[in-house]
Tab-separated table of C-alpha atoms in Angstrom:
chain	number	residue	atom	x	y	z
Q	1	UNK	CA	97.393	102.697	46.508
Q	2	UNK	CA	96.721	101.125	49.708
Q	3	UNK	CA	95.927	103.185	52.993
Q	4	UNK	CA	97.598	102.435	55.801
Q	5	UNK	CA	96.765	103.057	59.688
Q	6	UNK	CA	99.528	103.944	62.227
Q	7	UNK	CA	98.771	102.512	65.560
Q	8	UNK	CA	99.372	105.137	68.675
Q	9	UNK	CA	101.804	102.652	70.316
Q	10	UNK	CA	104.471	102.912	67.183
Q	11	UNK	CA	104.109	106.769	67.153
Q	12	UNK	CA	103.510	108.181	70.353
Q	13	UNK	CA	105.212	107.909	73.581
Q	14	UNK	CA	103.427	105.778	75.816
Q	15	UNK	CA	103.491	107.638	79.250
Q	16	UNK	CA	103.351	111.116	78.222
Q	17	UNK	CA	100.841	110.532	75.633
Q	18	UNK	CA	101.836	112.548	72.416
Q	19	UNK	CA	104.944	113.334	70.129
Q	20	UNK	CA	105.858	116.434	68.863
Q	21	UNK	CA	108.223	116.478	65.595
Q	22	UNK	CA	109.809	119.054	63.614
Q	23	UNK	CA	109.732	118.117	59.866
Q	24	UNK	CA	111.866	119.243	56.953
Q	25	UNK	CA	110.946	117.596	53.935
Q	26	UNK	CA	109.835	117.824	50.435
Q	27	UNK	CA	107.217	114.581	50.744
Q	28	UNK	CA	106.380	111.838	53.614
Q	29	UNK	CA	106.732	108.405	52.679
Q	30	UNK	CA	103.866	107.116	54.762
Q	31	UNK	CA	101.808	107.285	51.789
Q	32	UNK	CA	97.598	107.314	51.890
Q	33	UNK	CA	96.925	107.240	56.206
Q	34	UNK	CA	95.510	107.635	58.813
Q	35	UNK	CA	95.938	106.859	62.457
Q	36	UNK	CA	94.201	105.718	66.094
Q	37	UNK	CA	94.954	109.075	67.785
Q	38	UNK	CA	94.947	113.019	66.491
Q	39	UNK	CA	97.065	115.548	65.257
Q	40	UNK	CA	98.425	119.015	65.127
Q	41	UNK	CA	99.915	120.270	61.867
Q	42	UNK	CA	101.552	123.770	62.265
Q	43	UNK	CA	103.147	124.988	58.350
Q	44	UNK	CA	105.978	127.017	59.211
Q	45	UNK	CA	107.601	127.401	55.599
Q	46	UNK	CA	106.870	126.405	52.039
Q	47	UNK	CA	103.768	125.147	50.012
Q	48	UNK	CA	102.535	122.079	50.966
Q	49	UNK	CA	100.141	119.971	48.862
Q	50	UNK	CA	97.949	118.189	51.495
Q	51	UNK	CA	95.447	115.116	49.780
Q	52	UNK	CA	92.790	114.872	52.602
Q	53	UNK	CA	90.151	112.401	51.902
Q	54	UNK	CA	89.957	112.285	48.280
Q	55	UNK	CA	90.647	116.035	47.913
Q	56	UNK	CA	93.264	118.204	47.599
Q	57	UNK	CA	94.109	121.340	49.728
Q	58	UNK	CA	97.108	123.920	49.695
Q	59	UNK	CA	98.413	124.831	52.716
Q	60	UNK	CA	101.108	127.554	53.237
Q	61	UNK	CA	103.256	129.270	56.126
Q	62	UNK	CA	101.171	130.184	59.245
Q	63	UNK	CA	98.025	127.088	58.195
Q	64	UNK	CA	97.584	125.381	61.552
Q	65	UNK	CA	95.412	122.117	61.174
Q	66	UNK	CA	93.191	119.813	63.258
Q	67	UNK	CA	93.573	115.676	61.929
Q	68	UNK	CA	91.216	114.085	63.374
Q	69	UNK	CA	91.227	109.847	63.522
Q	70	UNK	CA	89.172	109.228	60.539
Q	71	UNK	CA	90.841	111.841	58.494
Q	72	UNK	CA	92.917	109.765	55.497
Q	73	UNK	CA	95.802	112.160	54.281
Q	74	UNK	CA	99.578	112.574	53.170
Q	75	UNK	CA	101.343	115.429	51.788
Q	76	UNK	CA	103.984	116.727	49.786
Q	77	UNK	CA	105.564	119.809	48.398
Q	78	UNK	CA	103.662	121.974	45.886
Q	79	UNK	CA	106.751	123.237	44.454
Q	80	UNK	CA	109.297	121.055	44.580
Q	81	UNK	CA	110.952	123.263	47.664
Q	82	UNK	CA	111.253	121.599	50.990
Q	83	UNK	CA	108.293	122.715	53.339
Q	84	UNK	CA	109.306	123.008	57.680
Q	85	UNK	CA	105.959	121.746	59.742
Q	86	UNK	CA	105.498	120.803	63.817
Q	87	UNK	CA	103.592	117.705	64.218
Q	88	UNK	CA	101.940	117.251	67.297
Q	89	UNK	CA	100.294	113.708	67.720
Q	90	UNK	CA	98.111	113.337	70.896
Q	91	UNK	CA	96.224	110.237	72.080
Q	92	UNK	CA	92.453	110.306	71.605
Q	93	UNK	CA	91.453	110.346	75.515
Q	94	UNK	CA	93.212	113.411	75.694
Q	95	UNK	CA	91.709	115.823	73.352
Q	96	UNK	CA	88.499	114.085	73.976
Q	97	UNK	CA	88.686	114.797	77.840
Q	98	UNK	CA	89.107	118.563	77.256
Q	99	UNK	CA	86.208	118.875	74.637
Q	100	UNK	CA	84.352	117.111	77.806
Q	101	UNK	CA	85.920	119.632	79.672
Q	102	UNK	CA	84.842	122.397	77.332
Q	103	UNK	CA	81.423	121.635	77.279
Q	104	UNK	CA	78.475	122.890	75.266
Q	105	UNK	CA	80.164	126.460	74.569
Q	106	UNK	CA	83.298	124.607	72.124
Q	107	UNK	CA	82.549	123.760	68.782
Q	108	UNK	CA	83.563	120.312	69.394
Q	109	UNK	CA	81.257	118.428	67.343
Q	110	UNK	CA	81.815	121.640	64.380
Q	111	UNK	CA	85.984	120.298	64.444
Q	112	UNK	CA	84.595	116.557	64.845
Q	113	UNK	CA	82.351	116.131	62.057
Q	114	UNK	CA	83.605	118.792	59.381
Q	115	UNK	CA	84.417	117.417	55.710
Q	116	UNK	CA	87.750	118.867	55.799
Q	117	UNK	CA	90.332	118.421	58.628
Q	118	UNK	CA	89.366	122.139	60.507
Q	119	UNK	CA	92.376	124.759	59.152
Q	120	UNK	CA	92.948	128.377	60.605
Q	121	UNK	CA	95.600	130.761	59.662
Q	122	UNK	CA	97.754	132.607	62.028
Q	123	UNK	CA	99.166	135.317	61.880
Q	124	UNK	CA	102.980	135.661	61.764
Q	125	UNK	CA	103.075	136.834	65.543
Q	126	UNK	CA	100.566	133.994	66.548
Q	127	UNK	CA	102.816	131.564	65.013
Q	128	UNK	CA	105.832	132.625	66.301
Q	129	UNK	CA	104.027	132.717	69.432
Q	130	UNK	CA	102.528	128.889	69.220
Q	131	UNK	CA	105.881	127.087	67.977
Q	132	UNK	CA	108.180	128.676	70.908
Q	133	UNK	CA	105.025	127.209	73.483
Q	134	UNK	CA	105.411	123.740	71.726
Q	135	UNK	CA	108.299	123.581	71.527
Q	136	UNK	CA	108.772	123.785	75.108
Q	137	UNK	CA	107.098	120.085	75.358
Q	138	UNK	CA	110.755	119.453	74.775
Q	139	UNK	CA	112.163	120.698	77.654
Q	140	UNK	CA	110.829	117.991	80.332
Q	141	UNK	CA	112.419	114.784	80.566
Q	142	UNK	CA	109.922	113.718	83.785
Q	143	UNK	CA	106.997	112.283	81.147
Q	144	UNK	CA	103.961	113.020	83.426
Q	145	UNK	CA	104.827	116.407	83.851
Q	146	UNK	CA	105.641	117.284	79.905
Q	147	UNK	CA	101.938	114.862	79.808
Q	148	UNK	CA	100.323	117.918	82.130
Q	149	UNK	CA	102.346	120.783	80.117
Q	150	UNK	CA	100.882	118.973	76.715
Q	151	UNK	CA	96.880	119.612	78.192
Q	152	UNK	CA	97.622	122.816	79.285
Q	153	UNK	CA	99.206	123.657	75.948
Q	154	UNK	CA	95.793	122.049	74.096
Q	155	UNK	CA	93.471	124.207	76.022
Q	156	UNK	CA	95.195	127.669	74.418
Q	157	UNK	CA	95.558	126.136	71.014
Q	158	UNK	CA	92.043	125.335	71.105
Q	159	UNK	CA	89.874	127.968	72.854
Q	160	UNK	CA	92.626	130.717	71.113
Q	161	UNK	CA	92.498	129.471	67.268
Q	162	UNK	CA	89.582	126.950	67.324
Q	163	UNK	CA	86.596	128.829	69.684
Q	164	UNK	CA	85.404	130.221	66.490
Q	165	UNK	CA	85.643	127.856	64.187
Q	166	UNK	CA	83.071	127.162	60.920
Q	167	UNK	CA	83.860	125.090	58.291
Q	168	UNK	CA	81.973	127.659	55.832
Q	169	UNK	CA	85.240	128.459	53.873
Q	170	UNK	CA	85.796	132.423	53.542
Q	171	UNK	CA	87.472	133.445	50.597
Q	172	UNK	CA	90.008	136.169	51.084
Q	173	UNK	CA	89.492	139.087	48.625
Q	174	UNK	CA	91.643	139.283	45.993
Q	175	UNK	CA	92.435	142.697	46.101
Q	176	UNK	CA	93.633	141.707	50.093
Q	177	UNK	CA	95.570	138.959	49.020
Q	178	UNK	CA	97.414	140.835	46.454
Q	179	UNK	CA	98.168	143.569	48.710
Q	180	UNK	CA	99.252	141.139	51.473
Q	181	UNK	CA	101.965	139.090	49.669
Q	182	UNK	CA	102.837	142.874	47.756
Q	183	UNK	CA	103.875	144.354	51.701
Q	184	UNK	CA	106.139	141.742	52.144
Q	185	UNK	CA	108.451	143.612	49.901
Q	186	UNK	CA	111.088	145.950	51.643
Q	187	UNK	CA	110.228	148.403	48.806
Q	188	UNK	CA	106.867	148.729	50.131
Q	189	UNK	CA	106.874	147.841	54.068
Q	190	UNK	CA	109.058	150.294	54.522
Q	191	UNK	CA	106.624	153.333	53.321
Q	192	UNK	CA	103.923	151.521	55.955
Q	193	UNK	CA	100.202	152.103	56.174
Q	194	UNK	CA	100.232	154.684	53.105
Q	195	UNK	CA	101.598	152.250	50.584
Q	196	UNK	CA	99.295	149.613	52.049
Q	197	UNK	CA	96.859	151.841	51.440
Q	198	UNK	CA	98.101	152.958	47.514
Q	199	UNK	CA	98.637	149.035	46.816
Q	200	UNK	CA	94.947	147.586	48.066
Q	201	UNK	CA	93.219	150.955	46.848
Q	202	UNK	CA	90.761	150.743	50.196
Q	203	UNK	CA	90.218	153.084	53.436
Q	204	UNK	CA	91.605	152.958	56.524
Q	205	UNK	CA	88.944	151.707	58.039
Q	206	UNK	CA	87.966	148.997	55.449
Q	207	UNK	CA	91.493	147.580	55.159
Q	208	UNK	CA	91.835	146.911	59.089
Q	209	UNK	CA	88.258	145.122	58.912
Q	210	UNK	CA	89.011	143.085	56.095
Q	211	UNK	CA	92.865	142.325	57.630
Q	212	UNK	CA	91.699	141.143	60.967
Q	213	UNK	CA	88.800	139.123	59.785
Q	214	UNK	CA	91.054	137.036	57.277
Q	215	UNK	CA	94.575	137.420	58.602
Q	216	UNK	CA	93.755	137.836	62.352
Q	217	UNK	CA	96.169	141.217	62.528
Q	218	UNK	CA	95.909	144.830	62.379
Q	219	UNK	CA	97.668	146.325	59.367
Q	220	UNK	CA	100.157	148.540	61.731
Q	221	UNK	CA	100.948	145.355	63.548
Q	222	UNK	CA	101.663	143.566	59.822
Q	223	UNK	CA	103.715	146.310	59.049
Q	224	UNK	CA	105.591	146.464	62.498
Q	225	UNK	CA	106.537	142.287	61.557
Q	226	UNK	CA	107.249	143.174	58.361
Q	227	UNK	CA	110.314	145.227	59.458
Q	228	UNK	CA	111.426	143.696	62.899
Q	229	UNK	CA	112.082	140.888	60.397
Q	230	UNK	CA	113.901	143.093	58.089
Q	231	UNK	CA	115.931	144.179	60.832
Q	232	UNK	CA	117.111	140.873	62.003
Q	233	UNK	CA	118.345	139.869	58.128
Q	234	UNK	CA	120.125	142.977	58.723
Q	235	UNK	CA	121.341	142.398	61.490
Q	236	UNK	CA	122.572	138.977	59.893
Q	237	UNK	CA	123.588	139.447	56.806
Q	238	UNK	CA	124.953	143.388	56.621
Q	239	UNK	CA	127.295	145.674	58.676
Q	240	UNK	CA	125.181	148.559	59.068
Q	241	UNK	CA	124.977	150.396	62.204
Q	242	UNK	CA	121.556	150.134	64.892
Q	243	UNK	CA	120.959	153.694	63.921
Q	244	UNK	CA	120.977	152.604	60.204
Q	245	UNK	CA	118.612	149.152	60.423
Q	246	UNK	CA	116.704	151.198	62.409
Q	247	UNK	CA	115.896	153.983	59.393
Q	248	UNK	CA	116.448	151.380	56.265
Q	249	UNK	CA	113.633	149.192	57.645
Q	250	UNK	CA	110.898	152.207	57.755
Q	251	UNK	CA	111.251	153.146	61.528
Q	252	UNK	CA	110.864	157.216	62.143
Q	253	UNK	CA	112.750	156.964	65.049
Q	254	UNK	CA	114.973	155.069	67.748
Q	255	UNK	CA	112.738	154.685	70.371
Q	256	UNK	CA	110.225	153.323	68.216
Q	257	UNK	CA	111.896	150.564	66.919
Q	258	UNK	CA	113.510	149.838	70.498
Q	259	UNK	CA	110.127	149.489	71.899
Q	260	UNK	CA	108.659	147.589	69.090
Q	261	UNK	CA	111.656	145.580	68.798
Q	262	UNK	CA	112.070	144.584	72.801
Q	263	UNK	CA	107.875	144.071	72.548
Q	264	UNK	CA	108.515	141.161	69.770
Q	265	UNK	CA	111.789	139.524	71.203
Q	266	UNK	CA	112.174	140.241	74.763
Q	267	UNK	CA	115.381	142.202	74.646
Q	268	UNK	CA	116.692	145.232	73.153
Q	269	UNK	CA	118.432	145.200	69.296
Q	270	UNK	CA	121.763	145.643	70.331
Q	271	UNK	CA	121.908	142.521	72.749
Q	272	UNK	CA	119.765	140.563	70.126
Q	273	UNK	CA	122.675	141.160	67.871
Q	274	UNK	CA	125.495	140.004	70.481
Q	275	UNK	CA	123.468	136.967	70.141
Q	276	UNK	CA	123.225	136.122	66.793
Q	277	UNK	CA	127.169	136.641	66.708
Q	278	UNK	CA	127.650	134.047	69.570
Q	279	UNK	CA	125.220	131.225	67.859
């Protein structure tokens, strides 16, 4: 199949100098490419099957990725289900200005010349966190300011998920990665750090190492996710009183979940709820 290169001029905008696109698909239909400027992948739901220079990698929800110029890709769902992604394409001068900028101390060459297009996971907080800041390259029409909020926006992405980067690939531990995807369960969330604990058959101590080096989050702050988003379906989909989501999602206690609740979405549970109702 032939590859095919997609000029900056058809796919960015000219004076601010990137794009950013929210995707919902189960495939592209640009086929084998690849493209005069970079990009930003950020996986926000589904399994995506990503063929990256004659390979094949899987990426899932939270996978934030680095395409370089060079890098000849396409993608499509692993399971048939349709897969959400941001897309961020930036011109070259850009992102090569703030390497520049960045000097000796950033990895630079590491993300430049690596095999594989550079991939970190975030966590589900540092996600949430990164795709309300893009998204806010929406929200200025005047094109050379949104151009000045897109470099300021590069610098965090890059000296927050990229600083660190090695292309060594680290291989989560099986027993974590069962015990991850096991916590997602209501069944088991809501019993918190002791069932985490019965499930991965680790210490304390050993399960927070092993969590923040391959997940980038403590297991308490997991946990705390884990049931703010519980709380919300609730919240959506059920009748059940504050007091009740409060207790059904693991909480000990009212203030507790208040605090945690206002520290994740800015405002307490009860006026979070008056909004969903009005959107």
């Amino acid at each position: 199949m032939d590859t095919k290169m997609l000029e900056a001029i058809n796919h960015l905008d000219t004076e601010s100098g990137f794009r950013l696109r929210y995707v919902k698909s189960d495939t592209e239909y640009f086929r084998p490419h690849f493209h005069n400027y970079y990009e930003i992948f950020l996986i926000l739901q589904g399994n995506v099957r990503h063929f990256i220079n004659g390979t094949e990698q899987l990426l899932t929800r939270g996978n934030l990725l680095f395409i370089r110029d060079f890098d000849i890709h396409d993608y499509a769902s692993a399971d048939g289900t349709e897969f959400h992604f941001l897309n961020l394409a930036i011109e070259k001068n850009a992102l090569d200005a703030l390497f520049l900028y960045l000097g000796d101390g950033f990895p630079a060459k590491t993300l430049l010349s690596a095999v594989e297009p550079p991939t970190v996971l975030l966590s589900p907080r540092e996600q949430e966190k990164l795709f309300y800041s893009l998204m806010e390259l929406h929200s200025d029409s005047d094109k050379q300011v949104a151009k000045t909020m897109m470099r300021t926006k590069l610098v965090y992405l890059f000296t927050n998920y990229f600083q660190n980067y090695s292309p060594e690939k680290i291989e989560i531990p099986l027993w974590l990665e069962l015990g991850y995807e096991k916590m997602k369960s209501p069944a088991n969330f809501v019993q918190g750090m002791e069932r985490f604990l019965v499930l991965t058959g680790k210490s304390r101590e050993h399960l927070s190492r092993m969590m923040k080096k391959h997940y980038h989050i403590t297991p308490t702050e997991f946990i705390t996710e884990l049931r703010l988003n519980y709380a919300v379906n609730l919240m959506q989909t059920s009748n059940l009183k504050m007091t009740e989501i409060c207790y059904e999602c693991g909480f000990s206690n009212l203030s507790w979940f208040y605090k945690a609740f206002e520290h994740q979405y800015g405002q307490s549970p009860a006026n979070y709820k008056r909004f969903l109702k009005q959107s």
